[in-house]
Amino acid sequence: LPSELGMLDKLEILTLAENQLTGEIPTEMENMVNLRTLSLHNNEPDAGEHWGKIPKFENLVFLTEIYLDGNSFSGTIPQRFLGNSNVTDQAVTIGFSENLLTGSLPGTLVQFENLYIDITGNLITDIAQRDCRQGKWMNGQVELFGCDAILCPEGTANSIGRQDSVEDECIPCSGPYEDGMGEVLGQYACPEDYDDYDYDDDTDAIQILLDLYFDTGGPTYWINAQGWADAFIDLEDGDTVDDIPDKKYVTLDFCNFYGIECDADGEVLSISLGDNNMQGLISDNIFDL
């Protein structure tokens, strides 16, 4: 993103999501004092990726919608994030899901009476009790489910990383966890879930690639899992391995998975997943591609 964007101090809406843009958010964007909506999310498999620290956005006093999901932003959310807001009585939506954020929520967020914040799929390890008392947050779900409405607690998971209904509880995991991942909140899957994906036909490309994804901790550890994650997060409660082929394989285009390149016939030509925080053992069936 060019630093010259900061010169657009009259701009109210900036939507650049799902493109091929990369890099950090320039600090000059703090000068876009009339901005109300900022959308830089990258959830599609062929989209770009932003990284670096999330700015404070203290000067963006009218900002009510910010979507940075599906990128690689890291570090903690700034303690003064949106600290000078003039719209604390309005509905505010913050989308930070599926990044690499750590720590906890900043204290400045309690000034918002009606906040919806999605920070699932990060490396968050704590929620302050003050946040769990904000009954109107998450469309009123905090009033019903407390902290779980924001993030599933440590040692639990579900398909969306938080509780949004009575039926969609955060399910306890049996582990084992590695490298402190048992302390992370808002996880989409338990470690034991990864082992459930043991397919009979090891010559099928999509099955081999999904084995690679789950065997190397894709849902938890990978920095970029765009496309790959679609095989997991859309499963419904109660699904079994036998349900997966009919429901998923016919709709997953593995040629659009991050790091995968195919030829004109849809055959895998290259797998480029360097510097992606893969962990674990790769199955021998990778040689059947």
PDB file of C-alpha atoms in Angstrom:
ATOM      1  CA  LEU A   1       0.000   0.000   0.000  1.00  0.00           C
ATOM      2  CA  PRO A   2       1.429   3.432  -0.890  1.00  0.00           C
ATOM      3  CA  SER A   3       2.076   5.916   1.876  1.00  0.00           C
ATOM      4  CA  GLU A   4       0.332   8.555  -0.257  1.00  0.00           C
ATOM      5  CA  LEU A   5      -2.995   7.086   0.857  1.00  0.00           C
ATOM      6  CA  GLY A   6      -2.570   9.198   3.963  1.00  0.00           C
ATOM      7  CA  MET A   7      -3.164  12.304   1.874  1.00  0.00           C
ATOM      8  CA  LEU A   8      -6.796  11.269   1.320  1.00  0.00           C
ATOM      9  CA  ASP A   9      -8.018  12.937   4.489  1.00  0.00           C
ATOM     10  CA  LYS A  10     -11.589  13.316   3.155  1.00  0.00           C
ATOM     11  CA  LEU A  11     -11.985   9.644   2.224  1.00  0.00           C
ATOM     12  CA  GLU A  12     -14.646   7.747   4.175  1.00  0.00           C
ATOM     13  CA  ILE A  13     -14.518   4.235   2.682  1.00  0.00           C
ATOM     14  CA  LEU A  14     -11.452   2.262   1.554  1.00  0.00           C
ATOM     15  CA  THR A  15     -12.067  -1.297   0.331  1.00  0.00           C
ATOM     16  CA  LEU A  16      -9.105  -3.090  -1.246  1.00  0.00           C
ATOM     17  CA  ALA A  17      -9.829  -6.642  -0.085  1.00  0.00           C
ATOM     18  CA  GLU A  18      -9.237  -9.874  -2.027  1.00  0.00           C
ATOM     19  CA  ASN A  19      -6.650  -8.426  -4.404  1.00  0.00           C
ATOM     20  CA  GLN A  20      -2.959  -9.216  -4.852  1.00  0.00           C
ATOM     21  CA  LEU A  21      -1.799  -6.480  -2.500  1.00  0.00           C
ATOM     22  CA  THR A  22       0.938  -7.262   0.010  1.00  0.00           C
ATOM     23  CA  GLY A  23       3.050  -5.576   2.657  1.00  0.00           C
ATOM     24  CA  GLU A  24       2.507  -3.512   5.772  1.00  0.00           C
ATOM     25  CA  ILE A  25      -0.107  -0.850   6.469  1.00  0.00           C
ATOM     26  CA  PRO A  26       1.682   2.516   6.090  1.00  0.00           C
ATOM     27  CA  THR A  27       1.706   4.689   9.184  1.00  0.00           C
ATOM     28  CA  GLU A  28       0.520   7.597   7.022  1.00  0.00           C
ATOM     29  CA  MET A  29      -2.952   6.052   7.009  1.00  0.00           C
ATOM     30  CA  GLU A  30      -3.324   7.533  10.486  1.00  0.00           C
ATOM     31  CA  ASN A  31      -3.940  10.815   8.632  1.00  0.00           C
ATOM     32  CA  MET A  32      -7.135   9.536   6.976  1.00  0.00           C
ATOM     33  CA  VAL A  33      -9.142  11.192   9.725  1.00  0.00           C
ATOM     34  CA  ASN A  34     -12.569  10.821   8.085  1.00  0.00           C
ATOM     35  CA  LEU A  35     -12.276   7.114   7.306  1.00  0.00           C
ATOM     36  CA  ARG A  36     -15.289   5.090   8.420  1.00  0.00           C
ATOM     37  CA  THR A  37     -14.673   1.734   6.730  1.00  0.00           C
ATOM     38  CA  LEU A  38     -11.355  -0.007   6.043  1.00  0.00           C
ATOM     39  CA  SER A  39     -11.373  -3.399   4.345  1.00  0.00           C
ATOM     40  CA  LEU A  40      -8.106  -5.216   3.627  1.00  0.00           C
ATOM     41  CA  HIS A  41      -9.176  -8.792   4.323  1.00  0.00           C
ATOM     42  CA  ASN A  42      -7.744 -11.598   2.207  1.00  0.00           C
ATOM     43  CA  ASN A  43      -9.792 -14.747   2.725  1.00  0.00           C
ATOM     44  CA  GLU A  44      -9.787 -16.018  -0.868  1.00  0.00           C
ATOM     45  CA  PRO A  45      -7.128 -18.562  -1.936  1.00  0.00           C
ATOM     46  CA  ASP A  46      -5.661 -16.366  -4.691  1.00  0.00           C
ATOM     47  CA  ALA A  47      -5.644 -13.131  -2.686  1.00  0.00           C
ATOM     48  CA  GLY A  48      -2.583 -11.243  -1.450  1.00  0.00           C
ATOM     49  CA  GLU A  49      -1.326 -10.943   2.087  1.00  0.00           C
ATOM     50  CA  HIS A  50      -0.542  -8.103   4.467  1.00  0.00           C
ATOM     51  CA  TRP A  51       1.797  -8.375   7.437  1.00  0.00           C
ATOM     52  CA  GLY A  52       3.479  -6.368  10.182  1.00  0.00           C
ATOM     53  CA  LYS A  53       1.930  -4.686  13.198  1.00  0.00           C
ATOM     54  CA  ILE A  54      -1.625  -3.386  13.358  1.00  0.00           C
ATOM     55  CA  PRO A  55      -1.543   0.431  13.692  1.00  0.00           C
ATOM     56  CA  LYS A  56      -3.163   2.217  16.615  1.00  0.00           C
ATOM     57  CA  PHE A  57      -5.549   4.129  14.340  1.00  0.00           C
ATOM     58  CA  GLU A  58      -5.954   6.642  17.146  1.00  0.00           C
ATOM     59  CA  ASN A  59      -6.651   9.477  14.703  1.00  0.00           C
ATOM     60  CA  LEU A  60      -9.370   7.593  12.822  1.00  0.00           C
ATOM     61  CA  VAL A  61     -12.039   8.814  15.186  1.00  0.00           C
ATOM     62  CA  PHE A  62     -14.976   7.876  12.902  1.00  0.00           C
ATOM     63  CA  LEU A  63     -13.868   4.333  12.072  1.00  0.00           C
ATOM     64  CA  THR A  64     -16.702   1.857  12.674  1.00  0.00           C
ATOM     65  CA  GLU A  65     -15.722  -1.029  10.394  1.00  0.00           C
ATOM     66  CA  ILE A  66     -12.267  -2.541   9.964  1.00  0.00           C
ATOM     67  CA  TYR A  67     -11.608  -5.889   8.280  1.00  0.00           C
ATOM     68  CA  LEU A  68      -8.064  -7.285   8.315  1.00  0.00           C
ATOM     69  CA  ASP A  69      -8.962 -10.988   8.361  1.00  0.00           C
ATOM     70  CA  GLY A  70      -6.937 -13.638   6.575  1.00  0.00           C
ATOM     71  CA  ASN A  71      -3.565 -11.903   6.607  1.00  0.00           C
ATOM     72  CA  SER A  72      -0.352 -12.343   8.617  1.00  0.00           C
ATOM     73  CA  PHE A  73      -0.489  -9.421  11.042  1.00  0.00           C
ATOM     74  CA  SER A  74       1.533 -10.282  14.133  1.00  0.00           C
ATOM     75  CA  GLY A  75       2.307  -8.999  17.622  1.00  0.00           C
ATOM     76  CA  THR A  76      -0.225  -7.584  20.051  1.00  0.00           C
ATOM     77  CA  ILE A  77      -3.128  -5.298  19.264  1.00  0.00           C
ATOM     78  CA  PRO A  78      -1.937  -1.794  20.322  1.00  0.00           C
ATOM     79  CA  GLN A  79      -3.071  -0.733  23.789  1.00  0.00           C
ATOM     80  CA  ARG A  80      -4.300   2.573  22.356  1.00  0.00           C
ATOM     81  CA  PHE A  81      -6.142   0.977  19.440  1.00  0.00           C
ATOM     82  CA  LEU A  82      -9.017   3.326  18.416  1.00  0.00           C
ATOM     83  CA  GLY A  83      -8.333   5.139  21.660  1.00  0.00           C
ATOM     84  CA  ASN A  84      -9.694   8.522  20.510  1.00  0.00           C
ATOM     85  CA  SER A  85     -12.877   7.257  18.878  1.00  0.00           C
ATOM     86  CA  ASN A  86     -15.864   9.593  18.507  1.00  0.00           C
ATOM     87  CA  VAL A  87     -18.278   6.757  17.686  1.00  0.00           C
ATOM     88  CA  THR A  88     -18.285   4.796  20.930  1.00  0.00           C
ATOM     89  CA  ASP A  89     -22.104   4.856  20.989  1.00  0.00           C
ATOM     90  CA  GLN A  90     -22.371   3.232  17.552  1.00  0.00           C
ATOM     91  CA  ALA A  91     -22.067  -0.378  16.388  1.00  0.00           C
ATOM     92  CA  VAL A  92     -18.402  -1.129  15.686  1.00  0.00           C
ATOM     93  CA  THR A  93     -17.149  -4.180  13.788  1.00  0.00           C
ATOM     94  CA  ILE A  94     -13.546  -5.393  13.910  1.00  0.00           C
ATOM     95  CA  GLY A  95     -12.397  -8.375  11.859  1.00  0.00           C
ATOM     96  CA  PHE A  96      -8.946  -9.669  12.848  1.00  0.00           C
ATOM     97  CA  SER A  97      -9.507 -13.408  12.392  1.00  0.00           C
ATOM     98  CA  GLU A  98      -6.880 -15.777  10.989  1.00  0.00           C
ATOM     99  CA  ASN A  99      -3.779 -13.701  11.586  1.00  0.00           C
ATOM    100  CA  LEU A 100      -0.842 -14.225  13.979  1.00  0.00           C
ATOM    101  CA  LEU A 101      -1.894 -11.850  16.745  1.00  0.00           C
ATOM    102  CA  THR A 102      -0.788 -12.523  20.325  1.00  0.00           C
ATOM    103  CA  GLY A 103      -1.561 -11.239  23.815  1.00  0.00           C
ATOM    104  CA  SER A 104      -5.034 -10.019  24.735  1.00  0.00           C
ATOM    105  CA  LEU A 105      -7.583  -7.362  23.805  1.00  0.00           C
ATOM    106  CA  PRO A 106      -6.599  -3.747  24.524  1.00  0.00           C
ATOM    107  CA  GLY A 107      -8.418  -1.927  27.293  1.00  0.00           C
ATOM    108  CA  THR A 108      -9.578   0.843  24.954  1.00  0.00           C
ATOM    109  CA  LEU A 109     -12.186  -1.464  23.430  1.00  0.00           C
ATOM    110  CA  VAL A 110     -14.412  -1.328  26.516  1.00  0.00           C
ATOM    111  CA  GLN A 111     -15.418   2.187  25.490  1.00  0.00           C
ATOM    112  CA  PHE A 112     -17.524   0.635  22.717  1.00  0.00           C
ATOM    113  CA  GLU A 113     -20.936  -0.368  23.945  1.00  0.00           C
ATOM    114  CA  ASN A 114     -21.890  -2.405  20.873  1.00  0.00           C
ATOM    115  CA  LEU A 115     -18.753  -4.149  19.587  1.00  0.00           C
ATOM    116  CA  TYR A 116     -18.415  -7.152  17.307  1.00  0.00           C
ATOM    117  CA  ILE A 117     -14.815  -8.369  17.139  1.00  0.00           C
ATOM    118  CA  ASP A 118     -13.647 -11.558  15.444  1.00  0.00           C
ATOM    119  CA  ILE A 119     -10.155 -12.523  16.614  1.00  0.00           C
ATOM    120  CA  THR A 120     -10.494 -16.290  16.229  1.00  0.00           C
ATOM    121  CA  GLY A 121      -7.720 -18.236  14.562  1.00  0.00           C
ATOM    122  CA  ASN A 122      -4.903 -16.170  16.095  1.00  0.00           C
ATOM    123  CA  LEU A 123      -2.491 -16.813  18.985  1.00  0.00           C
ATOM    124  CA  ILE A 124      -4.436 -14.900  21.645  1.00  0.00           C
ATOM    125  CA  THR A 125      -3.818 -16.272  25.143  1.00  0.00           C
ATOM    126  CA  ASP A 126      -5.954 -14.117  27.422  1.00  0.00           C
ATOM    127  CA  ILE A 127      -9.261 -12.260  27.701  1.00  0.00           C
ATOM    128  CA  ALA A 128      -9.719  -9.758  30.517  1.00  0.00           C
ATOM    129  CA  GLN A 129     -12.798 -10.309  32.667  1.00  0.00           C
ATOM    130  CA  ARG A 130     -13.898  -6.747  31.898  1.00  0.00           C
ATOM    131  CA  ASP A 131     -14.442  -7.825  28.288  1.00  0.00           C
ATOM    132  CA  CYS A 132     -16.552 -10.784  29.371  1.00  0.00           C
ATOM    133  CA  ARG A 133     -18.956  -8.419  31.123  1.00  0.00           C
ATOM    134  CA  GLN A 134     -19.757  -6.407  27.993  1.00  0.00           C
ATOM    135  CA  GLY A 135     -23.219  -7.878  27.527  1.00  0.00           C
ATOM    136  CA  LYS A 136     -24.015  -6.112  24.239  1.00  0.00           C
ATOM    137  CA  TRP A 137     -20.819  -7.252  22.537  1.00  0.00           C
ATOM    138  CA  MET A 138     -21.007  -9.865  19.782  1.00  0.00           C
ATOM    139  CA  ASN A 139     -24.641  -9.019  19.066  1.00  0.00           C
ATOM    140  CA  GLY A 140     -25.566  -9.726  22.676  1.00  0.00           C
ATOM    141  CA  GLN A 141     -23.933 -13.155  22.778  1.00  0.00           C
ATOM    142  CA  VAL A 142     -21.505 -12.117  25.537  1.00  0.00           C
ATOM    143  CA  GLU A 143     -24.539 -11.665  27.795  1.00  0.00           C
ATOM    144  CA  LEU A 144     -25.444 -15.317  27.101  1.00  0.00           C
ATOM    145  CA  PHE A 145     -22.094 -17.088  26.871  1.00  0.00           C
ATOM    146  CA  GLY A 146     -19.558 -14.792  28.555  1.00  0.00           C
ATOM    147  CA  CYS A 147     -15.960 -15.051  27.344  1.00  0.00           C
ATOM    148  CA  ASP A 148     -16.792 -18.035  25.125  1.00  0.00           C
ATOM    149  CA  ALA A 149     -18.769 -15.706  22.846  1.00  0.00           C
ATOM    150  CA  ILE A 150     -15.498 -13.944  22.022  1.00  0.00           C
ATOM    151  CA  LEU A 151     -13.073 -16.888  21.968  1.00  0.00           C
ATOM    152  CA  CYS A 152     -13.233 -20.547  22.916  1.00  0.00           C
ATOM    153  CA  PRO A 153     -11.179 -20.968  26.111  1.00  0.00           C
ATOM    154  CA  GLU A 154      -7.823 -22.730  26.212  1.00  0.00           C
ATOM    155  CA  GLY A 155      -7.978 -26.471  25.707  1.00  0.00           C
ATOM    156  CA  THR A 156     -11.240 -26.262  23.714  1.00  0.00           C
ATOM    157  CA  ALA A 157     -12.275 -25.645  20.120  1.00  0.00           C
ATOM    158  CA  ASN A 158     -15.143 -25.604  17.661  1.00  0.00           C
ATOM    159  CA  SER A 159     -15.558 -24.902  13.960  1.00  0.00           C
ATOM    160  CA  ILE A 160     -15.749 -21.104  14.363  1.00  0.00           C
ATOM    161  CA  GLY A 161     -13.454 -20.657  17.377  1.00  0.00           C
ATOM    162  CA  ARG A 162     -16.129 -19.227  19.675  1.00  0.00           C
ATOM    163  CA  GLN A 163     -19.681 -19.917  20.870  1.00  0.00           C
ATOM    164  CA  ASP A 164     -22.534 -18.220  19.055  1.00  0.00           C
ATOM    165  CA  SER A 165     -25.451 -20.493  20.015  1.00  0.00           C
ATOM    166  CA  VAL A 166     -26.496 -22.947  22.712  1.00  0.00           C
ATOM    167  CA  GLU A 167     -25.780 -25.862  20.379  1.00  0.00           C
ATOM    168  CA  ASP A 168     -22.386 -24.607  19.199  1.00  0.00           C
ATOM    169  CA  GLU A 169     -20.420 -25.044  22.407  1.00  0.00           C
ATOM    170  CA  CYS A 170     -16.629 -25.003  22.700  1.00  0.00           C
ATOM    171  CA  ILE A 171     -15.654 -28.674  22.944  1.00  0.00           C
ATOM    172  CA  PRO A 172     -12.859 -29.802  25.323  1.00  0.00           C
ATOM    173  CA  CYS A 173      -9.780 -31.228  23.592  1.00  0.00           C
ATOM    174  CA  SER A 174      -7.773 -34.207  24.782  1.00  0.00           C
ATOM    175  CA  GLY A 175      -4.501 -33.029  23.216  1.00  0.00           C
ATOM    176  CA  PRO A 176      -1.610 -33.538  23.192  1.00  0.00           C
ATOM    177  CA  TYR A 177      -0.546 -29.983  22.487  1.00  0.00           C
ATOM    178  CA  GLU A 178       2.883 -28.780  21.431  1.00  0.00           C
ATOM    179  CA  ASP A 179       4.747 -25.506  21.958  1.00  0.00           C
ATOM    180  CA  GLY A 180       2.148 -23.984  24.259  1.00  0.00           C
ATOM    181  CA  MET A 181      -0.715 -24.229  21.758  1.00  0.00           C
ATOM    182  CA  GLY A 182      -2.942 -25.556  24.549  1.00  0.00           C
ATOM    183  CA  GLU A 183      -2.975 -22.022  25.988  1.00  0.00           C
ATOM    184  CA  VAL A 184      -4.231 -20.423  22.778  1.00  0.00           C
ATOM    185  CA  LEU A 185      -7.843 -19.232  22.691  1.00  0.00           C
ATOM    186  CA  GLY A 186     -10.240 -19.324  19.776  1.00  0.00           C
ATOM    187  CA  GLN A 187      -9.036 -22.476  18.030  1.00  0.00           C
ATOM    188  CA  TYR A 188     -10.984 -24.099  15.204  1.00  0.00           C
ATOM    189  CA  ALA A 189      -9.865 -27.659  15.899  1.00  0.00           C
ATOM    190  CA  CYS A 190      -8.354 -29.910  18.532  1.00  0.00           C
ATOM    191  CA  PRO A 191      -5.025 -31.674  17.888  1.00  0.00           C
ATOM    192  CA  GLU A 192      -6.759 -35.057  17.895  1.00  0.00           C
ATOM    193  CA  ASP A 193      -9.056 -33.875  15.081  1.00  0.00           C
ATOM    194  CA  TYR A 194      -6.127 -33.695  12.696  1.00  0.00           C
ATOM    195  CA  ASP A 195      -5.584 -37.450  13.013  1.00  0.00           C
ATOM    196  CA  ASP A 196      -9.172 -38.197  11.967  1.00  0.00           C
ATOM    197  CA  TYR A 197      -8.328 -37.481   8.350  1.00  0.00           C
ATOM    198  CA  ASP A 198      -6.868 -40.872   7.362  1.00  0.00           C
ATOM    199  CA  TYR A 199      -7.993 -41.628   3.838  1.00  0.00           C
ATOM    200  CA  ASP A 200      -7.983 -44.999   2.076  1.00  0.00           C
ATOM    201  CA  ASP A 201      -7.096 -43.730  -1.399  1.00  0.00           C
ATOM    202  CA  ASP A 202      -3.626 -42.249  -1.110  1.00  0.00           C
ATOM    203  CA  THR A 203      -3.357 -41.694  -4.856  1.00  0.00           C
ATOM    204  CA  ASP A 204      -6.033 -39.003  -4.989  1.00  0.00           C
ATOM    205  CA  ALA A 205      -4.356 -35.590  -5.198  1.00  0.00           C
ATOM    206  CA  ILE A 206      -6.804 -33.745  -2.972  1.00  0.00           C
ATOM    207  CA  GLN A 207      -6.542 -36.404  -0.280  1.00  0.00           C
ATOM    208  CA  ILE A 208      -2.753 -36.348  -0.418  1.00  0.00           C
ATOM    209  CA  LEU A 209      -2.675 -32.562  -0.138  1.00  0.00           C
ATOM    210  CA  LEU A 210      -5.113 -32.546   2.762  1.00  0.00           C
ATOM    211  CA  ASP A 211      -2.985 -35.172   4.499  1.00  0.00           C
ATOM    212  CA  LEU A 212      -0.075 -32.765   4.093  1.00  0.00           C
ATOM    213  CA  TYR A 213      -2.184 -29.954   5.567  1.00  0.00           C
ATOM    214  CA  PHE A 214      -3.336 -31.842   8.663  1.00  0.00           C
ATOM    215  CA  ASP A 215      -0.095 -33.800   9.231  1.00  0.00           C
ATOM    216  CA  THR A 216       1.913 -30.574   9.431  1.00  0.00           C
ATOM    217  CA  GLY A 217      -0.505 -28.687  11.699  1.00  0.00           C
ATOM    218  CA  GLY A 218      -2.134 -26.543   9.011  1.00  0.00           C
ATOM    219  CA  PRO A 219      -5.197 -25.436  11.026  1.00  0.00           C
ATOM    220  CA  THR A 220      -3.043 -24.346  13.969  1.00  0.00           C
ATOM    221  CA  TYR A 221       0.463 -23.530  12.824  1.00  0.00           C
ATOM    222  CA  TRP A 222       0.517 -22.518   9.166  1.00  0.00           C
ATOM    223  CA  ILE A 223       1.058 -18.830   8.489  1.00  0.00           C
ATOM    224  CA  ASN A 224      -0.850 -18.959   5.202  1.00  0.00           C
ATOM    225  CA  ALA A 225      -3.523 -21.638   4.719  1.00  0.00           C
ATOM    226  CA  GLN A 226      -5.685 -19.879   2.170  1.00  0.00           C
ATOM    227  CA  GLY A 227      -7.741 -22.447   0.284  1.00  0.00           C
ATOM    228  CA  TRP A 228      -6.512 -25.352   2.395  1.00  0.00           C
ATOM    229  CA  ALA A 229      -8.607 -24.299   5.405  1.00  0.00           C
ATOM    230  CA  ASP A 230     -11.828 -24.577   3.391  1.00  0.00           C
ATOM    231  CA  ALA A 231     -11.628 -28.359   3.719  1.00  0.00           C
ATOM    232  CA  PHE A 232     -11.944 -28.135   7.480  1.00  0.00           C
ATOM    233  CA  ILE A 233     -13.732 -25.075   8.787  1.00  0.00           C
ATOM    234  CA  ASP A 234     -16.922 -25.659   6.762  1.00  0.00           C
ATOM    235  CA  LEU A 235     -17.614 -29.127   8.174  1.00  0.00           C
ATOM    236  CA  GLU A 236     -20.824 -29.379  10.133  1.00  0.00           C
ATOM    237  CA  ASP A 237     -21.187 -30.769  13.651  1.00  0.00           C
ATOM    238  CA  GLY A 238     -21.520 -34.528  13.561  1.00  0.00           C
ATOM    239  CA  ASP A 239     -19.772 -35.009  10.226  1.00  0.00           C
ATOM    240  CA  THR A 240     -17.573 -38.072   9.849  1.00  0.00           C
ATOM    241  CA  VAL A 241     -14.694 -38.849   7.531  1.00  0.00           C
ATOM    242  CA  ASP A 242     -17.144 -40.684   5.276  1.00  0.00           C
ATOM    243  CA  ASP A 243     -19.083 -37.439   4.774  1.00  0.00           C
ATOM    244  CA  ILE A 244     -16.084 -35.489   3.536  1.00  0.00           C
ATOM    245  CA  PRO A 245     -15.700 -36.779  -0.057  1.00  0.00           C
ATOM    246  CA  ASP A 246     -19.273 -36.044  -1.086  1.00  0.00           C
ATOM    247  CA  LYS A 247     -19.395 -32.667   0.622  1.00  0.00           C
ATOM    248  CA  LYS A 248     -15.917 -31.284   0.040  1.00  0.00           C
ATOM    249  CA  TYR A 249     -13.799 -32.934  -2.587  1.00  0.00           C
ATOM    250  CA  VAL A 250     -16.101 -31.980  -5.442  1.00  0.00           C
ATOM    251  CA  THR A 251     -15.959 -28.286  -4.520  1.00  0.00           C
ATOM    252  CA  LEU A 252     -12.325 -27.871  -3.469  1.00  0.00           C
ATOM    253  CA  ASP A 253     -10.063 -26.557  -6.206  1.00  0.00           C
ATOM    254  CA  PHE A 254      -6.648 -27.527  -4.883  1.00  0.00           C
ATOM    255  CA  CYS A 255      -4.986 -25.703  -7.775  1.00  0.00           C
ATOM    256  CA  ASN A 256      -6.002 -22.492  -5.982  1.00  0.00           C
ATOM    257  CA  PHE A 257      -4.528 -23.599  -2.658  1.00  0.00           C
ATOM    258  CA  TYR A 258      -1.774 -21.327  -1.404  1.00  0.00           C
ATOM    259  CA  GLY A 259       1.583 -22.641  -2.643  1.00  0.00           C
ATOM    260  CA  ILE A 260       0.139 -25.052  -5.237  1.00  0.00           C
ATOM    261  CA  GLU A 261       0.678 -24.691  -8.974  1.00  0.00           C
ATOM    262  CA  CYS A 262      -1.059 -26.926 -11.509  1.00  0.00           C
ATOM    263  CA  ASP A 263      -0.785 -27.528 -15.232  1.00  0.00           C
ATOM    264  CA  ALA A 264      -3.623 -27.110 -17.743  1.00  0.00           C
ATOM    265  CA  ASP A 265      -4.929 -30.597 -16.904  1.00  0.00           C
ATOM    266  CA  GLY A 266      -5.151 -29.870 -13.180  1.00  0.00           C
ATOM    267  CA  GLU A 267      -2.105 -31.946 -12.250  1.00  0.00           C
ATOM    268  CA  VAL A 268       0.088 -30.631  -9.442  1.00  0.00           C
ATOM    269  CA  LEU A 269       3.323 -29.172 -10.816  1.00  0.00           C
ATOM    270  CA  SER A 270       4.812 -27.575  -7.728  1.00  0.00           C
ATOM    271  CA  ILE A 271       4.348 -27.255  -3.981  1.00  0.00           C
ATOM    272  CA  SER A 272       5.904 -24.072  -2.573  1.00  0.00           C
ATOM    273  CA  LEU A 273       5.264 -23.814   1.161  1.00  0.00           C
ATOM    274  CA  GLY A 274       8.584 -22.491   2.391  1.00  0.00           C
ATOM    275  CA  ASP A 275       8.678 -20.341   5.535  1.00  0.00           C
ATOM    276  CA  ASN A 276       5.090 -21.338   6.415  1.00  0.00           C
ATOM    277  CA  ASN A 277       5.654 -22.707   9.943  1.00  0.00           C
ATOM    278  CA  MET A 278       4.858 -26.312   8.997  1.00  0.00           C
ATOM    279  CA  GLN A 279       5.363 -28.766  11.876  1.00  0.00           C
ATOM    280  CA  GLY A 280       5.210 -32.551  11.992  1.00  0.00           C
ATOM    281  CA  LEU A 281       5.920 -35.504   9.705  1.00  0.00           C
ATOM    282  CA  ILE A 282       4.973 -35.560   6.026  1.00  0.00           C
ATOM    283  CA  SER A 283       3.270 -38.746   4.837  1.00  0.00           C
ATOM    284  CA  ASP A 284       4.978 -40.903   2.224  1.00  0.00           C
ATOM    285  CA  ASN A 285       1.922 -40.591  -0.021  1.00  0.00           C
ATOM    286  CA  ILE A 286       3.254 -37.214  -1.128  1.00  0.00           C
ATOM    287  CA  PHE A 287       5.364 -39.179  -3.612  1.00  0.00           C
ATOM    288  CA  ASP A 288       2.191 -40.412  -5.345  1.00  0.00           C
ATOM    289  CA  LEU A 289       1.445 -36.957  -6.727  1.00  0.00           C
TER     290      LEU A 289
END
